[in-house]
């Protein structure tokens, strides 16, 4: 059985004070109410990595993750944050290739393959995002596009290394739109991704890799989505910004 993972993506939201309150509220609710053993990750804005880690203190249920990192290890790259920097702060998860990074910052599969390598080299876990825009879904090109994203981003890894990756399938048309993929659509696509991995690395390897669903997950739909056999939890944007809602999402895992 793969452990469920629920990762919140705060994106570029909250002041530090608001973030502290949010983290502290969720931490308390998780301790009081969550009975499952899901791994919980808060992917917060870079300046908040250590402050939020501090707020969580010794709550071992929740870890802090980053939303992006550079493909370079150090050097003259103003404004960037590197994998060794994250490691030095004991930040062990990082989202890579979120559709907003692909869309607004021109990140492509080739760059993401490099980012994946540097993250893994430093012992971090990438949460590697893939997913199709609406026009591709409407013309039935989603399976091809998503398997190509996974292939070009990850299939250069050897068998032992790919097992250190978390994949997040996030159909772009469902991100921040309130339009969730149905549980069947999510399951079908997760199965396609897992089969594709099995085709290259074998079923035993494919069965070990967590595949999260992302796209308007909320307290009302989390349980049904997370119950799908190939859905191993969620990457959650909007609903991760509200303590009650996010705790209820976690309870669905
Ligand atoms: C996301 O940010 O990855 C996401 C899925 O956002 P939302 O849950 O708001 O759709």
PDB file of N, CA and C in Angstrom, residues 116-208:
ATOM      1  N   UNK A 116      14.953  18.138 -12.000  1.00  0.00           N
ATOM      2  CA  UNK A 116      14.732  16.867 -11.313  1.00  0.00           C
ATOM      3  C   UNK A 116      16.071  16.251 -10.898  1.00  0.00           C
ATOM      4  N   UNK A 117      17.030  16.287 -11.804  1.00  0.00           N
ATOM      5  CA  UNK A 117      18.352  15.709 -11.503  1.00  0.00           C
ATOM      6  C   UNK A 117      19.012  16.406 -10.321  1.00  0.00           C
ATOM      7  N   UNK A 118      18.985  17.734 -10.320  1.00  0.00           N
ATOM      8  CA  UNK A 118      19.699  18.450  -9.267  1.00  0.00           C
ATOM      9  C   UNK A 118      19.004  18.251  -7.921  1.00  0.00           C
ATOM     10  N   UNK A 119      17.708  18.201  -7.942  1.00  0.00           N
ATOM     11  CA  UNK A 119      16.934  17.981  -6.711  1.00  0.00           C
ATOM     12  C   UNK A 119      17.245  16.590  -6.131  1.00  0.00           C
ATOM     13  N   UNK A 120      17.230  15.593  -6.998  1.00  0.00           N
ATOM     14  CA  UNK A 120      17.504  14.227  -6.539  1.00  0.00           C
ATOM     15  C   UNK A 120      18.959  14.073  -6.096  1.00  0.00           C
ATOM     16  N   UNK A 121      19.858  14.737  -6.789  1.00  0.00           N
ATOM     17  CA  UNK A 121      21.280  14.665  -6.429  1.00  0.00           C
ATOM     18  C   UNK A 121      21.491  15.117  -4.976  1.00  0.00           C
ATOM     19  N   UNK A 122      20.671  16.066  -4.541  1.00  0.00           N
ATOM     20  CA  UNK A 122      20.847  16.597  -3.188  1.00  0.00           C
ATOM     21  C   UNK A 122      19.892  15.947  -2.175  1.00  0.00           C
ATOM     22  N   UNK A 123      19.282  14.866  -2.594  1.00  0.00           N
ATOM     23  CA  UNK A 123      18.515  14.075  -1.633  1.00  0.00           C
ATOM     24  C   UNK A 123      17.120  14.604  -1.346  1.00  0.00           C
ATOM     25  N   UNK A 124      16.634  15.497  -2.216  1.00  0.00           N
ATOM     26  CA  UNK A 124      15.271  16.011  -2.042  1.00  0.00           C
ATOM     27  C   UNK A 124      14.302  15.186  -2.879  1.00  0.00           C
ATOM     28  N   UNK A 125      13.027  15.289  -2.549  1.00  0.00           N
ATOM     29  CA  UNK A 125      11.988  14.611  -3.329  1.00  0.00           C
ATOM     30  C   UNK A 125      11.280  15.612  -4.229  1.00  0.00           C
ATOM     31  N   UNK A 126      11.362  15.423  -5.556  1.00  0.00           N
ATOM     32  CA  UNK A 126      10.593  16.298  -6.435  1.00  0.00           C
ATOM     33  C   UNK A 126       9.131  15.868  -6.503  1.00  0.00           C
ATOM     34  N   UNK A 127       8.233  16.838  -6.472  1.00  0.00           N
ATOM     35  CA  UNK A 127       6.823  16.568  -6.788  1.00  0.00           C
ATOM     36  C   UNK A 127       6.654  17.071  -8.219  1.00  0.00           C
ATOM     37  N   UNK A 128       6.772  16.131  -9.146  1.00  0.00           N
ATOM     38  CA  UNK A 128       6.876  16.465 -10.569  1.00  0.00           C
ATOM     39  C   UNK A 128       5.471  16.589 -11.179  1.00  0.00           C
ATOM     40  N   UNK A 129       5.144  17.791 -11.642  1.00  0.00           N
ATOM     41  CA  UNK A 129       3.780  18.026 -12.143  1.00  0.00           C
ATOM     42  C   UNK A 129       3.664  17.787 -13.637  1.00  0.00           C
ATOM     43  N   UNK A 130       2.525  17.241 -14.028  1.00  0.00           N
ATOM     44  CA  UNK A 130       2.205  17.073 -15.433  1.00  0.00           C
ATOM     45  C   UNK A 130       0.711  17.317 -15.587  1.00  0.00           C
ATOM     46  N   UNK A 131       0.267  17.543 -16.801  1.00  0.00           N
ATOM     47  CA  UNK A 131      -1.181  17.769 -17.003  1.00  0.00           C
ATOM     48  C   UNK A 131      -1.428  18.529 -18.281  1.00  0.00           C
ATOM     49  N   UNK A 132      -2.621  18.329 -18.843  1.00  0.00           N
ATOM     50  CA  UNK A 132      -2.919  18.881 -20.159  1.00  0.00           C
ATOM     51  C   UNK A 132      -3.844  20.092 -20.082  1.00  0.00           C
ATOM     52  N   UNK A 133      -3.663  21.056 -20.994  1.00  0.00           N
ATOM     53  CA  UNK A 133      -4.633  22.155 -21.092  1.00  0.00           C
ATOM     54  C   UNK A 133      -5.954  21.667 -21.707  1.00  0.00           C
ATOM     55  N   UNK A 134      -6.982  22.505 -21.583  1.00  0.00           N
ATOM     56  CA  UNK A 134      -8.328  22.126 -22.027  1.00  0.00           C
ATOM     57  C   UNK A 134      -8.379  21.730 -23.511  1.00  0.00           C
ATOM     58  N   UNK A 135      -7.725  22.524 -24.370  1.00  0.00           N
ATOM     59  CA  UNK A 135      -7.844  22.247 -25.807  1.00  0.00           C
ATOM     60  C   UNK A 135      -7.247  20.882 -26.163  1.00  0.00           C
ATOM     61  N   UNK A 136      -6.266  20.451 -25.400  1.00  0.00           N
ATOM     62  CA  UNK A 136      -5.664  19.136 -25.664  1.00  0.00           C
ATOM     63  C   UNK A 136      -6.620  18.030 -25.196  1.00  0.00           C
ATOM     64  N   UNK A 137      -7.263  18.249 -24.044  1.00  0.00           N
ATOM     65  CA  UNK A 137      -8.257  17.281 -23.564  1.00  0.00           C
ATOM     66  C   UNK A 137      -9.401  17.177 -24.583  1.00  0.00           C
ATOM     67  N   UNK A 138      -9.839  18.337 -25.094  1.00  0.00           N
ATOM     68  CA  UNK A 138     -10.991  18.336 -26.006  1.00  0.00           C
ATOM     69  C   UNK A 138     -10.683  17.663 -27.348  1.00  0.00           C
ATOM     70  N   UNK A 139      -9.420  17.635 -27.702  1.00  0.00           N
ATOM     71  CA  UNK A 139      -9.071  16.959 -28.963  1.00  0.00           C
ATOM     72  C   UNK A 139      -8.458  15.578 -28.690  1.00  0.00           C
ATOM     73  N   UNK A 140      -8.657  15.124 -27.448  1.00  0.00           N
ATOM     74  CA  UNK A 140      -8.263  13.765 -27.061  1.00  0.00           C
ATOM     75  C   UNK A 140      -6.753  13.510 -27.113  1.00  0.00           C
ATOM     76  N   UNK A 141      -5.997  14.592 -26.896  1.00  0.00           N
ATOM     77  CA  UNK A 141      -4.540  14.417 -26.943  1.00  0.00           C
ATOM     78  C   UNK A 141      -3.915  14.308 -25.563  1.00  0.00           C
ATOM     79  N   UNK A 142      -4.767  14.197 -24.520  1.00  0.00           N
ATOM     80  CA  UNK A 142      -4.225  14.296 -23.158  1.00  0.00           C
ATOM     81  C   UNK A 142      -3.288  13.149 -22.779  1.00  0.00           C
ATOM     82  N   UNK A 143      -3.608  11.942 -23.198  1.00  0.00           N
ATOM     83  CA  UNK A 143      -2.756  10.821 -22.789  1.00  0.00           C
ATOM     84  C   UNK A 143      -1.362  10.963 -23.394  1.00  0.00           C
ATOM     85  N   UNK A 144      -1.345  11.341 -24.662  1.00  0.00           N
ATOM     86  CA  UNK A 144      -0.062  11.493 -25.353  1.00  0.00           C
ATOM     87  C   UNK A 144       0.757  12.614 -24.711  1.00  0.00           C
ATOM     88  N   UNK A 145       0.107  13.752 -24.463  1.00  0.00           N
ATOM     89  CA  UNK A 145       0.842  14.894 -23.910  1.00  0.00           C
ATOM     90  C   UNK A 145       1.403  14.581 -22.518  1.00  0.00           C
ATOM     91  N   UNK A 146       0.574  13.997 -21.678  1.00  0.00           N
ATOM     92  CA  UNK A 146       1.000  13.753 -20.287  1.00  0.00           C
ATOM     93  C   UNK A 146       2.081  12.668 -20.237  1.00  0.00           C
ATOM     94  N   UNK A 147       1.926  11.618 -21.021  1.00  0.00           N
ATOM     95  CA  UNK A 147       2.972  10.578 -20.997  1.00  0.00           C
ATOM     96  C   UNK A 147       4.283  11.132 -21.570  1.00  0.00           C
ATOM     97  N   UNK A 148       4.196  12.047 -22.514  1.00  0.00           N
ATOM     98  CA  UNK A 148       5.420  12.679 -23.038  1.00  0.00           C
ATOM     99  C   UNK A 148       6.070  13.546 -21.967  1.00  0.00           C
ATOM    100  N   UNK A 149       5.251  14.286 -21.198  1.00  0.00           N
ATOM    101  CA  UNK A 149       5.817  15.103 -20.111  1.00  0.00           C
ATOM    102  C   UNK A 149       6.570  14.214 -19.119  1.00  0.00           C
ATOM    103  N   UNK A 150       5.943  13.091 -18.774  1.00  0.00           N
ATOM    104  CA  UNK A 150       6.559  12.178 -17.797  1.00  0.00           C
ATOM    105  C   UNK A 150       7.832  11.563 -18.389  1.00  0.00           C
ATOM    106  N   UNK A 151       7.728  11.160 -19.644  1.00  0.00           N
ATOM    107  CA  UNK A 151       8.863  10.519 -20.314  1.00  0.00           C
ATOM    108  C   UNK A 151      10.050  11.480 -20.422  1.00  0.00           C
ATOM    109  N   UNK A 152       9.782  12.685 -20.934  1.00  0.00           N
ATOM    110  CA  UNK A 152      10.894  13.629 -21.151  1.00  0.00           C
ATOM    111  C   UNK A 152      11.433  14.208 -19.846  1.00  0.00           C
ATOM    112  N   UNK A 153      10.598  14.250 -18.840  1.00  0.00           N
ATOM    113  CA  UNK A 153      11.048  14.804 -17.561  1.00  0.00           C
ATOM    114  C   UNK A 153      11.737  13.784 -16.666  1.00  0.00           C
ATOM    115  N   UNK A 154      11.322  12.507 -16.799  1.00  0.00           N
ATOM    116  CA  UNK A 154      11.750  11.534 -15.784  1.00  0.00           C
ATOM    117  C   UNK A 154      12.410  10.255 -16.315  1.00  0.00           C
ATOM    118  N   UNK A 155      12.177   9.916 -17.575  1.00  0.00           N
ATOM    119  CA  UNK A 155      12.586   8.579 -18.020  1.00  0.00           C
ATOM    120  C   UNK A 155      14.088   8.428 -18.268  1.00  0.00           C
ATOM    121  N   UNK A 156      14.859   9.482 -18.030  1.00  0.00           N
ATOM    122  CA  UNK A 156      16.318   9.334 -18.088  1.00  0.00           C
ATOM    123  C   UNK A 156      16.841   8.774 -16.756  1.00  0.00           C
ATOM    124  N   UNK A 157      15.961   8.741 -15.726  1.00  0.00           N
ATOM    125  CA  UNK A 157      16.387   8.270 -14.401  1.00  0.00           C
ATOM    126  C   UNK A 157      16.519   6.749 -14.412  1.00  0.00           C
ATOM    127  N   UNK A 158      17.418   6.236 -13.571  1.00  0.00           N
ATOM    128  CA  UNK A 158      17.517   4.782 -13.497  1.00  0.00           C
ATOM    129  C   UNK A 158      16.407   4.240 -12.577  1.00  0.00           C
ATOM    130  N   UNK A 159      16.317   2.925 -12.539  1.00  0.00           N
ATOM    131  CA  UNK A 159      15.206   2.273 -11.854  1.00  0.00           C
ATOM    132  C   UNK A 159      15.136   2.631 -10.362  1.00  0.00           C
ATOM    133  N   UNK A 160      16.287   2.714  -9.720  1.00  0.00           N
ATOM    134  CA  UNK A 160      16.287   3.035  -8.280  1.00  0.00           C
ATOM    135  C   UNK A 160      15.891   4.494  -8.060  1.00  0.00           C
ATOM    136  N   UNK A 161      16.320   5.366  -8.958  1.00  0.00           N
ATOM    137  CA  UNK A 161      16.131   6.805  -8.733  1.00  0.00           C
ATOM    138  C   UNK A 161      14.694   7.239  -9.015  1.00  0.00           C
ATOM    139  N   UNK A 162      14.064   6.668 -10.022  1.00  0.00           N
ATOM    140  CA  UNK A 162      12.695   7.124 -10.325  1.00  0.00           C
ATOM    141  C   UNK A 162      11.746   6.811  -9.163  1.00  0.00           C
ATOM    142  N   UNK A 163      12.109   5.858  -8.347  1.00  0.00           N
ATOM    143  CA  UNK A 163      11.254   5.519  -7.198  1.00  0.00           C
ATOM    144  C   UNK A 163      11.295   6.581  -6.106  1.00  0.00           C
ATOM    145  N   UNK A 164      12.193   7.571  -6.273  1.00  0.00           N
ATOM    146  CA  UNK A 164      12.280   8.653  -5.287  1.00  0.00           C
ATOM    147  C   UNK A 164      11.432   9.853  -5.683  1.00  0.00           C
ATOM    148  N   UNK A 165      10.705   9.715  -6.784  1.00  0.00           N
ATOM    149  CA  UNK A 165       9.927  10.833  -7.318  1.00  0.00           C
ATOM    150  C   UNK A 165       8.459  10.686  -6.923  1.00  0.00           C
ATOM    151  N   UNK A 166       7.820  11.824  -6.660  1.00  0.00           N
ATOM    152  CA  UNK A 166       6.357  11.880  -6.531  1.00  0.00           C
ATOM    153  C   UNK A 166       5.842  12.591  -7.789  1.00  0.00           C
ATOM    154  N   UNK A 167       4.817  12.033  -8.406  1.00  0.00           N
ATOM    155  CA  UNK A 167       4.224  12.666  -9.591  1.00  0.00           C
ATOM    156  C   UNK A 167       2.900  13.302  -9.185  1.00  0.00           C
ATOM    157  N   UNK A 168       2.618  14.479  -9.738  1.00  0.00           N
ATOM    158  CA  UNK A 168       1.291  15.088  -9.528  1.00  0.00           C
ATOM    159  C   UNK A 168       0.648  15.298 -10.891  1.00  0.00           C
ATOM    160  N   UNK A 169      -0.470  14.617 -11.128  1.00  0.00           N
ATOM    161  CA  UNK A 169      -1.238  14.852 -12.364  1.00  0.00           C
ATOM    162  C   UNK A 169      -2.220  15.978 -12.097  1.00  0.00           C
ATOM    163  N   UNK A 170      -2.049  17.070 -12.829  1.00  0.00           N
ATOM    164  CA  UNK A 170      -2.905  18.240 -12.624  1.00  0.00           C
ATOM    165  C   UNK A 170      -3.416  18.750 -13.975  1.00  0.00           C
ATOM    166  N   UNK A 171      -4.611  18.330 -14.369  1.00  0.00           N
ATOM    167  CA  UNK A 171      -5.155  18.865 -15.620  1.00  0.00           C
ATOM    168  C   UNK A 171      -5.292  20.381 -15.508  1.00  0.00           C
ATOM    169  N   UNK A 172      -4.715  21.099 -16.449  1.00  0.00           N
ATOM    170  CA  UNK A 172      -4.646  22.565 -16.328  1.00  0.00           C
ATOM    171  C   UNK A 172      -6.050  23.177 -16.249  1.00  0.00           C
ATOM    172  N   UNK A 173      -7.000  22.558 -16.932  1.00  0.00           N
ATOM    173  CA  UNK A 173      -8.364  23.079 -16.948  1.00  0.00           C
ATOM    174  C   UNK A 173      -9.061  22.938 -15.593  1.00  0.00           C
ATOM    175  N   UNK A 174      -8.452  22.196 -14.710  1.00  0.00           N
ATOM    176  CA  UNK A 174      -9.071  22.007 -13.383  1.00  0.00           C
ATOM    177  C   UNK A 174      -8.366  22.820 -12.303  1.00  0.00           C
ATOM    178  N   UNK A 175      -7.247  23.464 -12.629  1.00  0.00           N
ATOM    179  CA  UNK A 175      -6.473  24.169 -11.597  1.00  0.00           C
ATOM    180  C   UNK A 175      -7.061  25.551 -11.349  1.00  0.00           C
ATOM    181  N   UNK A 176      -7.521  25.763 -10.137  1.00  0.00           N
ATOM    182  CA  UNK A 176      -8.027  27.074  -9.741  1.00  0.00           C
ATOM    183  C   UNK A 176      -9.322  27.474 -10.424  1.00  0.00           C
ATOM    184  N   UNK A 177      -9.980  26.526 -11.082  1.00  0.00           N
ATOM    185  CA  UNK A 177     -11.182  26.850 -11.850  1.00  0.00           C
ATOM    186  C   UNK A 177     -12.458  26.402 -11.148  1.00  0.00           C
ATOM    187  N   UNK A 178     -12.321  25.590 -10.123  1.00  0.00           N
ATOM    188  CA  UNK A 178     -13.500  25.019  -9.470  1.00  0.00           C
ATOM    189  C   UNK A 178     -14.057  23.852 -10.268  1.00  0.00           C
ATOM    190  N   UNK A 179     -13.414  23.537 -11.411  1.00  0.00           N
ATOM    191  CA  UNK A 179     -13.884  22.444 -12.264  1.00  0.00           C
ATOM    192  C   UNK A 179     -12.977  21.234 -12.040  1.00  0.00           C
ATOM    193  N   UNK A 180     -13.425  20.307 -11.222  1.00  0.00           N
ATOM    194  CA  UNK A 180     -12.575  19.158 -10.888  1.00  0.00           C
ATOM    195  C   UNK A 180     -12.734  18.064 -11.929  1.00  0.00           C
ATOM    196  N   UNK A 181     -11.655  17.324 -12.169  1.00  0.00           N
ATOM    197  CA  UNK A 181     -11.811  16.103 -12.964  1.00  0.00           C
ATOM    198  C   UNK A 181     -12.709  15.155 -12.165  1.00  0.00           C
ATOM    199  N   UNK A 182     -13.504  14.375 -12.851  1.00  0.00           N
ATOM    200  CA  UNK A 182     -14.294  13.376 -12.116  1.00  0.00           C
ATOM    201  C   UNK A 182     -13.327  12.325 -11.575  1.00  0.00           C
ATOM    202  N   UNK A 183     -13.794  11.578 -10.576  1.00  0.00           N
ATOM    203  CA  UNK A 183     -12.938  10.531 -10.021  1.00  0.00           C
ATOM    204  C   UNK A 183     -12.527   9.559 -11.131  1.00  0.00           C
ATOM    205  N   UNK A 184     -13.460   9.286 -12.056  1.00  0.00           N
ATOM    206  CA  UNK A 184     -13.141   8.353 -13.145  1.00  0.00           C
ATOM    207  C   UNK A 184     -12.074   8.929 -14.082  1.00  0.00           C
ATOM    208  N   UNK A 185     -12.205  10.233 -14.399  1.00  0.00           N
ATOM    209  CA  UNK A 185     -11.188  10.853 -15.271  1.00  0.00           C
ATOM    210  C   UNK A 185      -9.811  10.834 -14.595  1.00  0.00           C
ATOM    211  N   UNK A 186      -9.798  11.114 -13.293  1.00  0.00           N
ATOM    212  CA  UNK A 186      -8.522  11.110 -12.566  1.00  0.00           C
ATOM    213  C   UNK A 186      -7.941   9.693 -12.556  1.00  0.00           C
ATOM    214  N   UNK A 187      -8.745   8.722 -12.161  1.00  0.00           N
ATOM    215  CA  UNK A 187      -8.276   7.340 -12.104  1.00  0.00           C
ATOM    216  C   UNK A 187      -7.748   6.884 -13.476  1.00  0.00           C
ATOM    217  N   UNK A 188      -8.501   7.189 -14.536  1.00  0.00           N
ATOM    218  CA  UNK A 188      -8.081   6.750 -15.877  1.00  0.00           C
ATOM    219  C   UNK A 188      -6.701   7.309 -16.220  1.00  0.00           C
ATOM    220  N   UNK A 189      -6.512   8.592 -15.951  1.00  0.00           N
ATOM    221  CA  UNK A 189      -5.235   9.220 -16.319  1.00  0.00           C
ATOM    222  C   UNK A 189      -4.099   8.721 -15.429  1.00  0.00           C
ATOM    223  N   UNK A 190      -4.392   8.528 -14.150  1.00  0.00           N
ATOM    224  CA  UNK A 190      -3.347   8.005 -13.252  1.00  0.00           C
ATOM    225  C   UNK A 190      -2.920   6.599 -13.691  1.00  0.00           C
ATOM    226  N   UNK A 191      -3.905   5.827 -14.134  1.00  0.00           N
ATOM    227  CA  UNK A 191      -3.606   4.461 -14.607  1.00  0.00           C
ATOM    228  C   UNK A 191      -2.735   4.522 -15.868  1.00  0.00           C
ATOM    229  N   UNK A 192      -3.062   5.465 -16.743  1.00  0.00           N
ATOM    230  CA  UNK A 192      -2.260   5.624 -17.967  1.00  0.00           C
ATOM    231  C   UNK A 192      -0.810   5.960 -17.595  1.00  0.00           C
ATOM    232  N   UNK A 193      -0.646   6.878 -16.642  1.00  0.00           N
ATOM    233  CA  UNK A 193       0.711   7.271 -16.220  1.00  0.00           C
ATOM    234  C   UNK A 193       1.426   6.061 -15.606  1.00  0.00           C
ATOM    235  N   UNK A 194       0.721   5.343 -14.727  1.00  0.00           N
ATOM    236  CA  UNK A 194       1.369   4.200 -14.062  1.00  0.00           C
ATOM    237  C   UNK A 194       1.715   3.104 -15.082  1.00  0.00           C
ATOM    238  N   UNK A 195       0.826   2.866 -16.029  1.00  0.00           N
ATOM    239  CA  UNK A 195       1.117   1.857 -17.058  1.00  0.00           C
ATOM    240  C   UNK A 195       2.326   2.255 -17.891  1.00  0.00           C
ATOM    241  N   UNK A 196       2.414   3.556 -18.159  1.00  0.00           N
ATOM    242  CA  UNK A 196       3.536   4.041 -18.956  1.00  0.00           C
ATOM    243  C   UNK A 196       4.858   3.817 -18.207  1.00  0.00           C
ATOM    244  N   UNK A 197       4.832   4.077 -16.918  1.00  0.00           N
ATOM    245  CA  UNK A 197       6.040   3.849 -16.097  1.00  0.00           C
ATOM    246  C   UNK A 197       6.347   2.350 -16.066  1.00  0.00           C
ATOM    247  N   UNK A 198       5.288   1.541 -15.924  1.00  0.00           N
ATOM    248  CA  UNK A 198       5.474   0.079 -15.892  1.00  0.00           C
ATOM    249  C   UNK A 198       6.074  -0.416 -17.204  1.00  0.00           C
ATOM    250  N   UNK A 199       5.683   0.204 -18.319  1.00  0.00           N
ATOM    251  CA  UNK A 199       6.204  -0.194 -19.632  1.00  0.00           C
ATOM    252  C   UNK A 199       7.710  -0.029 -19.697  1.00  0.00           C
ATOM    253  N   UNK A 200       8.228   0.948 -19.003  1.00  0.00           N
ATOM    254  CA  UNK A 200       9.691   1.172 -19.056  1.00  0.00           C
ATOM    255  C   UNK A 200      10.419   0.490 -17.891  1.00  0.00           C
ATOM    256  N   UNK A 201       9.839   0.570 -16.694  1.00  0.00           N
ATOM    257  CA  UNK A 201      10.584   0.127 -15.500  1.00  0.00           C
ATOM    258  C   UNK A 201      10.033  -1.153 -14.876  1.00  0.00           C
ATOM    259  N   UNK A 202       8.889  -1.613 -15.370  1.00  0.00           N
ATOM    260  CA  UNK A 202       8.271  -2.802 -14.767  1.00  0.00           C
ATOM    261  C   UNK A 202       7.200  -2.400 -13.757  1.00  0.00           C
ATOM    262  N   UNK A 203       6.254  -3.324 -13.548  1.00  0.00           N
ATOM    263  CA  UNK A 203       5.096  -3.028 -12.699  1.00  0.00           C
ATOM    264  C   UNK A 203       5.487  -2.777 -11.249  1.00  0.00           C
ATOM    265  N   UNK A 204       6.472  -3.512 -10.747  1.00  0.00           N
ATOM    266  CA  UNK A 204       6.833  -3.382  -9.327  1.00  0.00           C
ATOM    267  C   UNK A 204       7.322  -1.960  -9.038  1.00  0.00           C
ATOM    268  N   UNK A 205       8.087  -1.397  -9.955  1.00  0.00           N
ATOM    269  CA  UNK A 205       8.570  -0.025  -9.777  1.00  0.00           C
ATOM    270  C   UNK A 205       7.390   0.943  -9.891  1.00  0.00           C
ATOM    271  N   UNK A 206       6.588   0.768 -10.914  1.00  0.00           N
ATOM    272  CA  UNK A 206       5.439   1.667 -11.132  1.00  0.00           C
ATOM    273  C   UNK A 206       4.511   1.673  -9.919  1.00  0.00           C
ATOM    274  N   UNK A 207       4.361   0.534  -9.294  1.00  0.00           N
ATOM    275  CA  UNK A 207       3.454   0.428  -8.150  1.00  0.00           C
ATOM    276  C   UNK A 207       3.965   1.163  -6.919  1.00  0.00           C
ATOM    277  N   UNK A 208       5.242   1.500  -6.918  1.00  0.00           N
ATOM    278  CA  UNK A 208       5.794   2.183  -5.746  1.00  0.00           C
ATOM    279  C   UNK A 208       5.690   3.702  -5.847  1.00  0.00           C
TER     280      UNK A 208
END
